């Protein structure tokens, strides 16, 4: 079927509200990494959903937060800039009957943009009584006249059909932006690096994973279709390096095994993954290092 309609949609919201989980759920495969730690997403990621004659391009943005480093500044700028030049803004919120400060700031940004906007109340699987959602809807309806309010759960997929129907309304006649079968604009090696970083976020405590960056130094597809990947994990302190490697290398081995399983699922073939850990002090505040890791304007 010829793709004749497209829509560019920004997903915005505070850190940890489920933007990446929703992107993955709608796309149907893991393209954005997910963890229960804030600021998991660092760059704007395009997820591509193709259904029938319509192609939706989702911009999964870093959460809106108070920056504490140059990397933080960059992430907030990406989140702010991605509200411009799209067909629709979807604000993702938790089922709390109170409009928080990050949400107020994003609503103000939406107001200034004059773009159509819908509200997605995520994590409804955590709400005891569905009546409790009425208070959430009331609080946000008072804050802004959203074009639609859709309760969803990215985790259980509840409400996602309704959301897809709503998003489809904003698609307009135009050429297909991405070829069939393409689910993200990220190169394979970038997705692979992000998967390794997700395992760091999920398995390490507190601040350590936020001080890590992953560089894919080798990515070779062999004749026998096995992909060889070398990943270097950078951390900010020598003491962090010891924690990442773990006793007798146990933690690094666990991270490597978990990452390899996800990379094989994404690439659809066998993967041979090798990991190293190096120290790069204060890389999050170094413009040169940020550029080196791909955080560029």
PDB file of C-alpha atoms in Angstrom:
ATOM      1  CA  UNK A   1       0.000   0.000   0.000  1.00  0.00           C
ATOM      2  CA  UNK A   2       1.282   3.433  -0.919  1.00  0.00           C
ATOM      3  CA  UNK A   3       2.081   5.577   2.133  1.00  0.00           C
ATOM      4  CA  UNK A   4       0.309   8.850   1.484  1.00  0.00           C
ATOM      5  CA  UNK A   5      -0.040  10.438   4.924  1.00  0.00           C
ATOM      6  CA  UNK A   6       2.550  11.361   7.523  1.00  0.00           C
ATOM      7  CA  UNK A   7       2.649  13.116  10.874  1.00  0.00           C
ATOM      8  CA  UNK A   8       5.561  14.271  13.035  1.00  0.00           C
ATOM      9  CA  UNK A   9       4.683  13.969  16.719  1.00  0.00           C
ATOM     10  CA  UNK A  10       6.700  15.086  19.739  1.00  0.00           C
ATOM     11  CA  UNK A  11       6.354  13.103  22.968  1.00  0.00           C
ATOM     12  CA  UNK A  12       7.273  15.345  25.881  1.00  0.00           C
ATOM     13  CA  UNK A  13       7.067  15.110  29.655  1.00  0.00           C
ATOM     14  CA  UNK A  14       9.116  15.007  32.820  1.00  0.00           C
ATOM     15  CA  UNK A  15      11.865  12.382  33.233  1.00  0.00           C
ATOM     16  CA  UNK A  16      10.641   8.854  33.908  1.00  0.00           C
ATOM     17  CA  UNK A  17       7.065   9.384  32.792  1.00  0.00           C
ATOM     18  CA  UNK A  18       7.313   6.612  30.176  1.00  0.00           C
ATOM     19  CA  UNK A  19       8.118   8.380  26.886  1.00  0.00           C
ATOM     20  CA  UNK A  20      10.612   5.733  25.758  1.00  0.00           C
ATOM     21  CA  UNK A  21       8.360   2.857  26.897  1.00  0.00           C
ATOM     22  CA  UNK A  22       5.522   4.373  24.870  1.00  0.00           C
ATOM     23  CA  UNK A  23       7.755   4.851  21.807  1.00  0.00           C
ATOM     24  CA  UNK A  24       8.827   1.186  21.997  1.00  0.00           C
ATOM     25  CA  UNK A  25       5.233   0.004  22.521  1.00  0.00           C
ATOM     26  CA  UNK A  26       3.923   1.926  19.498  1.00  0.00           C
ATOM     27  CA  UNK A  27       6.865   1.020  17.252  1.00  0.00           C
ATOM     28  CA  UNK A  28       6.605  -2.619  18.298  1.00  0.00           C
ATOM     29  CA  UNK A  29      10.275  -3.145  19.108  1.00  0.00           C
ATOM     30  CA  UNK A  30      12.908  -1.743  21.413  1.00  0.00           C
ATOM     31  CA  UNK A  31      14.479   1.343  19.837  1.00  0.00           C
ATOM     32  CA  UNK A  32      14.634   3.579  22.901  1.00  0.00           C
ATOM     33  CA  UNK A  33      16.245   2.447  26.125  1.00  0.00           C
ATOM     34  CA  UNK A  34      14.212   2.283  29.284  1.00  0.00           C
ATOM     35  CA  UNK A  35      15.170   2.350  32.950  1.00  0.00           C
ATOM     36  CA  UNK A  36      13.563   3.515  36.166  1.00  0.00           C
ATOM     37  CA  UNK A  37      16.233   6.212  36.532  1.00  0.00           C
ATOM     38  CA  UNK A  38      15.505   9.746  35.308  1.00  0.00           C
ATOM     39  CA  UNK A  39      17.254  11.195  32.248  1.00  0.00           C
ATOM     40  CA  UNK A  40      17.682   7.847  30.554  1.00  0.00           C
ATOM     41  CA  UNK A  41      17.127   9.377  27.095  1.00  0.00           C
ATOM     42  CA  UNK A  42      19.881  11.854  26.164  1.00  0.00           C
ATOM     43  CA  UNK A  43      19.216  12.535  22.505  1.00  0.00           C
ATOM     44  CA  UNK A  44      16.086  13.028  20.490  1.00  0.00           C
ATOM     45  CA  UNK A  45      15.124   9.653  19.013  1.00  0.00           C
ATOM     46  CA  UNK A  46      12.813   9.145  16.080  1.00  0.00           C
ATOM     47  CA  UNK A  47      10.516   6.141  16.273  1.00  0.00           C
ATOM     48  CA  UNK A  48       8.698   5.237  13.063  1.00  0.00           C
ATOM     49  CA  UNK A  49       5.255   3.605  13.120  1.00  0.00           C
ATOM     50  CA  UNK A  50       3.808   2.578   9.755  1.00  0.00           C
ATOM     51  CA  UNK A  51       0.180   1.447   9.618  1.00  0.00           C
ATOM     52  CA  UNK A  52      -1.825   1.143   6.423  1.00  0.00           C
ATOM     53  CA  UNK A  53      -1.275   4.261   4.330  1.00  0.00           C
ATOM     54  CA  UNK A  54      -0.068   6.320   7.305  1.00  0.00           C
ATOM     55  CA  UNK A  55       3.409   6.840   8.720  1.00  0.00           C
ATOM     56  CA  UNK A  56       3.802   8.410  12.152  1.00  0.00           C
ATOM     57  CA  UNK A  57       7.219   9.701  13.195  1.00  0.00           C
ATOM     58  CA  UNK A  58       7.530   9.948  16.984  1.00  0.00           C
ATOM     59  CA  UNK A  59      10.148  12.184  18.566  1.00  0.00           C
ATOM     60  CA  UNK A  60      11.061  10.723  21.955  1.00  0.00           C
ATOM     61  CA  UNK A  61      12.706  13.578  23.838  1.00  0.00           C
ATOM     62  CA  UNK A  62      14.885  13.738  26.951  1.00  0.00           C
ATOM     63  CA  UNK A  63      12.791  14.512  30.022  1.00  0.00           C
ATOM     64  CA  UNK A  64      12.410  18.082  31.158  1.00  0.00           C
ATOM     65  CA  UNK A  65      14.612  18.619  34.217  1.00  0.00           C
ATOM     66  CA  UNK A  66      16.894  21.122  35.929  1.00  0.00           C
ATOM     67  CA  UNK A  67      20.306  20.719  34.269  1.00  0.00           C
ATOM     68  CA  UNK A  68      23.328  20.126  36.507  1.00  0.00           C
ATOM     69  CA  UNK A  69      25.992  19.755  33.810  1.00  0.00           C
ATOM     70  CA  UNK A  70      26.685  20.702  30.197  1.00  0.00           C
ATOM     71  CA  UNK A  71      25.173  17.382  29.189  1.00  0.00           C
ATOM     72  CA  UNK A  72      22.059  18.374  31.166  1.00  0.00           C
ATOM     73  CA  UNK A  73      21.924  21.745  29.360  1.00  0.00           C
ATOM     74  CA  UNK A  74      22.112  19.946  26.028  1.00  0.00           C
ATOM     75  CA  UNK A  75      19.298  17.543  26.990  1.00  0.00           C
ATOM     76  CA  UNK A  76      16.962  20.351  28.080  1.00  0.00           C
ATOM     77  CA  UNK A  77      17.666  22.255  24.848  1.00  0.00           C
ATOM     78  CA  UNK A  78      16.784  19.156  22.788  1.00  0.00           C
ATOM     79  CA  UNK A  79      13.529  18.790  24.743  1.00  0.00           C
ATOM     80  CA  UNK A  80      12.623  22.466  24.218  1.00  0.00           C
ATOM     81  CA  UNK A  81      13.573  22.608  20.531  1.00  0.00           C
ATOM     82  CA  UNK A  82      11.583  19.522  19.601  1.00  0.00           C
ATOM     83  CA  UNK A  83       8.271  21.228  20.358  1.00  0.00           C
ATOM     84  CA  UNK A  84       8.807  23.350  17.220  1.00  0.00           C
ATOM     85  CA  UNK A  85       8.079  22.190  13.647  1.00  0.00           C
ATOM     86  CA  UNK A  86       5.864  19.188  14.373  1.00  0.00           C
ATOM     87  CA  UNK A  87       2.222  18.369  13.576  1.00  0.00           C
ATOM     88  CA  UNK A  88       1.242  17.458  17.123  1.00  0.00           C
ATOM     89  CA  UNK A  89       2.591  17.553  20.677  1.00  0.00           C
ATOM     90  CA  UNK A  90       1.673  14.715  23.030  1.00  0.00           C
ATOM     91  CA  UNK A  91       2.271  15.593  26.677  1.00  0.00           C
ATOM     92  CA  UNK A  92       2.803  12.488  28.773  1.00  0.00           C
ATOM     93  CA  UNK A  93       1.929  12.723  32.474  1.00  0.00           C
ATOM     94  CA  UNK A  94       1.491  10.424  35.461  1.00  0.00           C
ATOM     95  CA  UNK A  95      -1.989   9.789  36.909  1.00  0.00           C
ATOM     96  CA  UNK A  96      -1.611  12.440  39.633  1.00  0.00           C
ATOM     97  CA  UNK A  97      -4.459  14.972  40.083  1.00  0.00           C
ATOM     98  CA  UNK A  98      -2.075  17.917  40.241  1.00  0.00           C
ATOM     99  CA  UNK A  99      -0.187  19.778  37.497  1.00  0.00           C
ATOM    100  CA  UNK A 100       3.491  19.863  38.512  1.00  0.00           C
ATOM    101  CA  UNK A 101       6.023  22.569  37.659  1.00  0.00           C
ATOM    102  CA  UNK A 102       7.685  20.647  34.742  1.00  0.00           C
ATOM    103  CA  UNK A 103       4.200  20.055  33.285  1.00  0.00           C
ATOM    104  CA  UNK A 104       3.269  23.739  33.734  1.00  0.00           C
ATOM    105  CA  UNK A 105       6.456  24.750  31.876  1.00  0.00           C
ATOM    106  CA  UNK A 106       5.749  22.341  29.027  1.00  0.00           C
ATOM    107  CA  UNK A 107       2.110  23.477  28.799  1.00  0.00           C
ATOM    108  CA  UNK A 108       3.369  27.071  28.546  1.00  0.00           C
ATOM    109  CA  UNK A 109       5.724  25.977  25.737  1.00  0.00           C
ATOM    110  CA  UNK A 110       2.803  24.255  23.977  1.00  0.00           C
ATOM    111  CA  UNK A 111       0.668  27.384  24.377  1.00  0.00           C
ATOM    112  CA  UNK A 112       3.389  29.519  22.759  1.00  0.00           C
ATOM    113  CA  UNK A 113       3.836  27.035  19.904  1.00  0.00           C
ATOM    114  CA  UNK A 114       0.123  27.239  18.882  1.00  0.00           C
ATOM    115  CA  UNK A 115       0.378  23.549  17.916  1.00  0.00           C
ATOM    116  CA  UNK A 116      -2.366  20.986  18.441  1.00  0.00           C
ATOM    117  CA  UNK A 117      -1.723  19.089  21.660  1.00  0.00           C
ATOM    118  CA  UNK A 118      -3.099  15.984  23.311  1.00  0.00           C
ATOM    119  CA  UNK A 119      -2.644  14.744  26.849  1.00  0.00           C
ATOM    120  CA  UNK A 120      -1.662  11.125  27.509  1.00  0.00           C
ATOM    121  CA  UNK A 121      -2.177  10.025  31.093  1.00  0.00           C
ATOM    122  CA  UNK A 122       0.260   7.112  31.360  1.00  0.00           C
ATOM    123  CA  UNK A 123       0.600   4.331  33.963  1.00  0.00           C
ATOM    124  CA  UNK A 124      -3.166   3.908  34.398  1.00  0.00           C
ATOM    125  CA  UNK A 125      -2.420   0.274  35.336  1.00  0.00           C
ATOM    126  CA  UNK A 126      -1.202   1.702  38.687  1.00  0.00           C
ATOM    127  CA  UNK A 127      -4.538   3.433  39.446  1.00  0.00           C
ATOM    128  CA  UNK A 128      -6.733   1.527  41.909  1.00  0.00           C
ATOM    129  CA  UNK A 129     -10.106   2.965  40.826  1.00  0.00           C
ATOM    130  CA  UNK A 130     -10.728   4.240  37.307  1.00  0.00           C
ATOM    131  CA  UNK A 131     -12.801   7.035  38.893  1.00  0.00           C
ATOM    132  CA  UNK A 132      -9.529   8.439  40.264  1.00  0.00           C
ATOM    133  CA  UNK A 133      -8.592   9.362  36.682  1.00  0.00           C
ATOM    134  CA  UNK A 134     -11.447  11.890  36.588  1.00  0.00           C
ATOM    135  CA  UNK A 135      -9.591  14.126  39.053  1.00  0.00           C
ATOM    136  CA  UNK A 136      -6.446  13.944  36.881  1.00  0.00           C
ATOM    137  CA  UNK A 137      -8.452  14.814  33.763  1.00  0.00           C
ATOM    138  CA  UNK A 138     -10.124  17.703  35.605  1.00  0.00           C
ATOM    139  CA  UNK A 139      -6.798  19.155  36.841  1.00  0.00           C
ATOM    140  CA  UNK A 140      -5.247  19.139  33.357  1.00  0.00           C
ATOM    141  CA  UNK A 141      -8.414  20.326  31.601  1.00  0.00           C
ATOM    142  CA  UNK A 142      -8.326  23.378  33.862  1.00  0.00           C
ATOM    143  CA  UNK A 143      -4.645  23.998  33.023  1.00  0.00           C
ATOM    144  CA  UNK A 144      -5.045  23.795  29.241  1.00  0.00           C
ATOM    145  CA  UNK A 145      -7.631  23.059  26.547  1.00  0.00           C
ATOM    146  CA  UNK A 146      -6.098  19.859  25.134  1.00  0.00           C
ATOM    147  CA  UNK A 147      -7.482  18.586  21.826  1.00  0.00           C
ATOM    148  CA  UNK A 148      -7.895  15.146  23.383  1.00  0.00           C
ATOM    149  CA  UNK A 149      -7.130  13.400  26.674  1.00  0.00           C
ATOM    150  CA  UNK A 150      -6.283   9.713  26.428  1.00  0.00           C
ATOM    151  CA  UNK A 151      -5.568   7.457  29.439  1.00  0.00           C
ATOM    152  CA  UNK A 152      -2.993   4.781  28.530  1.00  0.00           C
ATOM    153  CA  UNK A 153      -0.555   2.269  29.925  1.00  0.00           C
ATOM    154  CA  UNK A 154       2.645   1.887  27.876  1.00  0.00           C
ATOM    155  CA  UNK A 155       3.418  -1.186  29.998  1.00  0.00           C
ATOM    156  CA  UNK A 156       0.186  -3.147  29.474  1.00  0.00           C
ATOM    157  CA  UNK A 157      -0.684  -1.472  26.117  1.00  0.00           C
ATOM    158  CA  UNK A 158      -4.115  -0.431  27.441  1.00  0.00           C
ATOM    159  CA  UNK A 159      -5.509   2.534  25.485  1.00  0.00           C
ATOM    160  CA  UNK A 160      -2.827   2.374  22.764  1.00  0.00           C
ATOM    161  CA  UNK A 161      -5.346   1.636  19.986  1.00  0.00           C
ATOM    162  CA  UNK A 162      -7.302   4.760  20.986  1.00  0.00           C
ATOM    163  CA  UNK A 163      -4.060   6.728  21.019  1.00  0.00           C
ATOM    164  CA  UNK A 164      -3.053   5.474  17.539  1.00  0.00           C
ATOM    165  CA  UNK A 165      -6.480   6.451  16.172  1.00  0.00           C
ATOM    166  CA  UNK A 166      -6.069   9.928  17.656  1.00  0.00           C
ATOM    167  CA  UNK A 167      -2.498  10.364  16.356  1.00  0.00           C
ATOM    168  CA  UNK A 168      -3.613   9.277  12.878  1.00  0.00           C
ATOM    169  CA  UNK A 169      -5.983  12.269  12.702  1.00  0.00           C
ATOM    170  CA  UNK A 170      -2.973  14.611  12.504  1.00  0.00           C
ATOM    171  CA  UNK A 171      -1.399  12.907   9.495  1.00  0.00           C
ATOM    172  CA  UNK A 172      -1.545  14.968   6.323  1.00  0.00           C
ATOM    173  CA  UNK A 173      -0.989  14.147   2.655  1.00  0.00           C
ATOM    174  CA  UNK A 174       2.706  13.847   1.959  1.00  0.00           C
ATOM    175  CA  UNK A 175       5.520  11.510   0.989  1.00  0.00           C
ATOM    176  CA  UNK A 176       6.719   8.620   3.119  1.00  0.00           C
ATOM    177  CA  UNK A 177       9.651   9.871   5.197  1.00  0.00           C
ATOM    178  CA  UNK A 178      11.183   6.484   6.049  1.00  0.00           C
ATOM    179  CA  UNK A 179      11.313   3.241   4.052  1.00  0.00           C
ATOM    180  CA  UNK A 180       9.111   0.269   4.978  1.00  0.00           C
ATOM    181  CA  UNK A 181      10.444  -1.794   7.860  1.00  0.00           C
ATOM    182  CA  UNK A 182      12.513   1.065   9.278  1.00  0.00           C
ATOM    183  CA  UNK A 183      11.601   1.716  12.916  1.00  0.00           C
ATOM    184  CA  UNK A 184      14.143   4.379  13.909  1.00  0.00           C
ATOM    185  CA  UNK A 185      16.485   6.943  12.383  1.00  0.00           C
ATOM    186  CA  UNK A 186      19.311   5.851  14.680  1.00  0.00           C
ATOM    187  CA  UNK A 187      22.170   3.934  13.074  1.00  0.00           C
ATOM    188  CA  UNK A 188      22.490   0.334  14.302  1.00  0.00           C
ATOM    189  CA  UNK A 189      25.704   1.027  16.194  1.00  0.00           C
ATOM    190  CA  UNK A 190      24.013   3.872  18.093  1.00  0.00           C
ATOM    191  CA  UNK A 191      21.134   1.601  19.151  1.00  0.00           C
ATOM    192  CA  UNK A 192      23.694  -1.008  20.221  1.00  0.00           C
ATOM    193  CA  UNK A 193      25.606   1.546  22.328  1.00  0.00           C
ATOM    194  CA  UNK A 194      22.357   2.673  23.932  1.00  0.00           C
ATOM    195  CA  UNK A 195      21.403  -0.914  24.802  1.00  0.00           C
ATOM    196  CA  UNK A 196      24.727  -1.344  26.640  1.00  0.00           C
ATOM    197  CA  UNK A 197      24.055   1.940  28.470  1.00  0.00           C
ATOM    198  CA  UNK A 198      20.578   0.752  29.474  1.00  0.00           C
ATOM    199  CA  UNK A 199      22.109  -2.273  31.204  1.00  0.00           C
ATOM    200  CA  UNK A 200      24.469   0.042  33.118  1.00  0.00           C
ATOM    201  CA  UNK A 201      21.470   2.126  34.220  1.00  0.00           C
ATOM    202  CA  UNK A 202      19.525  -0.930  35.312  1.00  0.00           C
ATOM    203  CA  UNK A 203      22.293  -2.709  37.183  1.00  0.00           C
ATOM    204  CA  UNK A 204      24.299   0.049  38.854  1.00  0.00           C
ATOM    205  CA  UNK A 205      23.304   2.192  41.792  1.00  0.00           C
ATOM    206  CA  UNK A 206      22.670   5.885  42.205  1.00  0.00           C
ATOM    207  CA  UNK A 207      24.847   8.354  40.321  1.00  0.00           C
ATOM    208  CA  UNK A 208      27.330   5.955  38.711  1.00  0.00           C
ATOM    209  CA  UNK A 209      25.341   5.109  35.558  1.00  0.00           C
ATOM    210  CA  UNK A 210      24.654   8.787  34.806  1.00  0.00           C
ATOM    211  CA  UNK A 211      28.399   9.332  34.607  1.00  0.00           C
ATOM    212  CA  UNK A 212      28.778   6.636  31.961  1.00  0.00           C
ATOM    213  CA  UNK A 213      28.934   6.902  28.201  1.00  0.00           C
ATOM    214  CA  UNK A 214      29.318   4.068  25.730  1.00  0.00           C
ATOM    215  CA  UNK A 215      31.338   4.209  22.534  1.00  0.00           C
ATOM    216  CA  UNK A 216      31.082   1.452  19.937  1.00  0.00           C
ATOM    217  CA  UNK A 217      34.662   1.243  18.677  1.00  0.00           C
ATOM    218  CA  UNK A 218      34.142  -1.735  16.369  1.00  0.00           C
ATOM    219  CA  UNK A 219      31.046  -2.982  14.543  1.00  0.00           C
ATOM    220  CA  UNK A 220      31.748  -5.619  11.897  1.00  0.00           C
ATOM    221  CA  UNK A 221      29.298  -7.911  10.103  1.00  0.00           C
ATOM    222  CA  UNK A 222      31.196 -11.120   9.287  1.00  0.00           C
ATOM    223  CA  UNK A 223      30.567 -13.329   6.252  1.00  0.00           C
ATOM    224  CA  UNK A 224      28.834 -15.878   8.521  1.00  0.00           C
ATOM    225  CA  UNK A 225      26.401 -13.082   9.578  1.00  0.00           C
ATOM    226  CA  UNK A 226      27.774 -12.891  13.116  1.00  0.00           C
ATOM    227  CA  UNK A 227      28.223  -9.270  14.194  1.00  0.00           C
ATOM    228  CA  UNK A 228      31.340  -8.423  16.183  1.00  0.00           C
ATOM    229  CA  UNK A 229      30.921  -5.470  18.534  1.00  0.00           C
ATOM    230  CA  UNK A 230      33.515  -3.802  20.750  1.00  0.00           C
ATOM    231  CA  UNK A 231      32.011  -1.423  23.327  1.00  0.00           C
ATOM    232  CA  UNK A 232      34.051   0.909  25.529  1.00  0.00           C
ATOM    233  CA  UNK A 233      32.287   2.120  28.664  1.00  0.00           C
ATOM    234  CA  UNK A 234      33.578   5.454  29.951  1.00  0.00           C
ATOM    235  CA  UNK A 235      33.051   6.478  33.572  1.00  0.00           C
ATOM    236  CA  UNK A 236      34.077   9.562  35.538  1.00  0.00           C
ATOM    237  CA  UNK A 237      36.059   8.044  38.437  1.00  0.00           C
ATOM    238  CA  UNK A 238      38.515   5.213  38.969  1.00  0.00           C
ATOM    239  CA  UNK A 239      36.369   4.011  41.916  1.00  0.00           C
ATOM    240  CA  UNK A 240      33.383   3.763  39.523  1.00  0.00           C
ATOM    241  CA  UNK A 241      35.454   1.639  37.133  1.00  0.00           C
ATOM    242  CA  UNK A 242      35.939  -0.960  39.894  1.00  0.00           C
ATOM    243  CA  UNK A 243      32.195  -1.051  40.600  1.00  0.00           C
ATOM    244  CA  UNK A 244      31.302  -1.416  36.905  1.00  0.00           C
ATOM    245  CA  UNK A 245      33.766  -4.316  36.486  1.00  0.00           C
ATOM    246  CA  UNK A 246      32.664  -5.868  39.791  1.00  0.00           C
ATOM    247  CA  UNK A 247      34.244  -8.642  41.818  1.00  0.00           C
ATOM    248  CA  UNK A 248      36.220 -10.929  39.487  1.00  0.00           C
ATOM    249  CA  UNK A 249      34.594  -9.099  36.553  1.00  0.00           C
ATOM    250  CA  UNK A 250      31.118 -10.374  37.515  1.00  0.00           C
ATOM    251  CA  UNK A 251      29.196  -7.104  37.007  1.00  0.00           C
ATOM    252  CA  UNK A 252      30.739  -6.367  33.603  1.00  0.00           C
ATOM    253  CA  UNK A 253      30.025  -9.949  32.522  1.00  0.00           C
ATOM    254  CA  UNK A 254      26.368  -9.625  33.603  1.00  0.00           C
ATOM    255  CA  UNK A 255      25.980  -6.281  31.777  1.00  0.00           C
ATOM    256  CA  UNK A 256      27.563  -7.798  28.652  1.00  0.00           C
ATOM    257  CA  UNK A 257      25.307 -10.861  28.684  1.00  0.00           C
ATOM    258  CA  UNK A 258      22.108  -8.835  29.160  1.00  0.00           C
ATOM    259  CA  UNK A 259      23.142  -6.355  26.463  1.00  0.00           C
ATOM    260  CA  UNK A 260      24.069  -9.105  24.007  1.00  0.00           C
ATOM    261  CA  UNK A 261      20.625 -10.739  24.331  1.00  0.00           C
ATOM    262  CA  UNK A 262      18.856  -7.441  23.489  1.00  0.00           C
ATOM    263  CA  UNK A 263      21.300  -6.594  20.681  1.00  0.00           C
ATOM    264  CA  UNK A 264      20.727 -10.022  19.093  1.00  0.00           C
ATOM    265  CA  UNK A 265      16.954  -9.463  19.277  1.00  0.00           C
ATOM    266  CA  UNK A 266      17.317  -6.028  17.656  1.00  0.00           C
ATOM    267  CA  UNK A 267      19.792  -7.105  14.946  1.00  0.00           C
ATOM    268  CA  UNK A 268      18.116 -10.468  14.333  1.00  0.00           C
ATOM    269  CA  UNK A 269      21.418 -12.323  14.273  1.00  0.00           C
ATOM    270  CA  UNK A 270      24.166 -13.687  16.517  1.00  0.00           C
ATOM    271  CA  UNK A 271      26.391 -11.107  18.193  1.00  0.00           C
ATOM    272  CA  UNK A 272      29.871 -11.379  19.657  1.00  0.00           C
ATOM    273  CA  UNK A 273      30.220  -8.528  22.196  1.00  0.00           C
ATOM    274  CA  UNK A 274      33.381  -7.435  23.992  1.00  0.00           C
ATOM    275  CA  UNK A 275      33.354  -4.679  26.626  1.00  0.00           C
ATOM    276  CA  UNK A 276      36.058  -2.495  28.179  1.00  0.00           C
ATOM    277  CA  UNK A 277      35.893   0.153  30.906  1.00  0.00           C
ATOM    278  CA  UNK A 278      37.936   3.379  30.828  1.00  0.00           C
ATOM    279  CA  UNK A 279      37.998   6.488  33.049  1.00  0.00           C
ATOM    280  CA  UNK A 280      37.355   9.954  31.557  1.00  0.00           C
ATOM    281  CA  UNK A 281      37.003  12.451  34.370  1.00  0.00           C
ATOM    282  CA  UNK A 282      34.203  15.038  34.179  1.00  0.00           C
ATOM    283  CA  UNK A 283      33.344  14.209  30.580  1.00  0.00           C
ATOM    284  CA  UNK A 284      29.771  15.474  31.129  1.00  0.00           C
ATOM    285  CA  UNK A 285      31.107  19.029  31.484  1.00  0.00           C
ATOM    286  CA  UNK A 286      33.568  18.878  28.591  1.00  0.00           C
ATOM    287  CA  UNK A 287      32.278  20.286  25.300  1.00  0.00           C
ATOM    288  CA  UNK A 288      34.885  18.299  23.370  1.00  0.00           C
ATOM    289  CA  UNK A 289      33.954  15.015  25.079  1.00  0.00           C
ATOM    290  CA  UNK A 290      30.227  15.636  24.600  1.00  0.00           C
ATOM    291  CA  UNK A 291      30.849  16.158  20.893  1.00  0.00           C
ATOM    292  CA  UNK A 292      32.970  13.010  20.845  1.00  0.00           C
ATOM    293  CA  UNK A 293      30.052  10.997  22.266  1.00  0.00           C
ATOM    294  CA  UNK A 294      27.626  12.423  19.706  1.00  0.00           C
ATOM    295  CA  UNK A 295      25.900  15.081  21.823  1.00  0.00           C
ATOM    296  CA  UNK A 296      26.157  17.872  19.281  1.00  0.00           C
ATOM    297  CA  UNK A 297      23.861  20.658  18.238  1.00  0.00           C
TER     298      UNK A 297
END
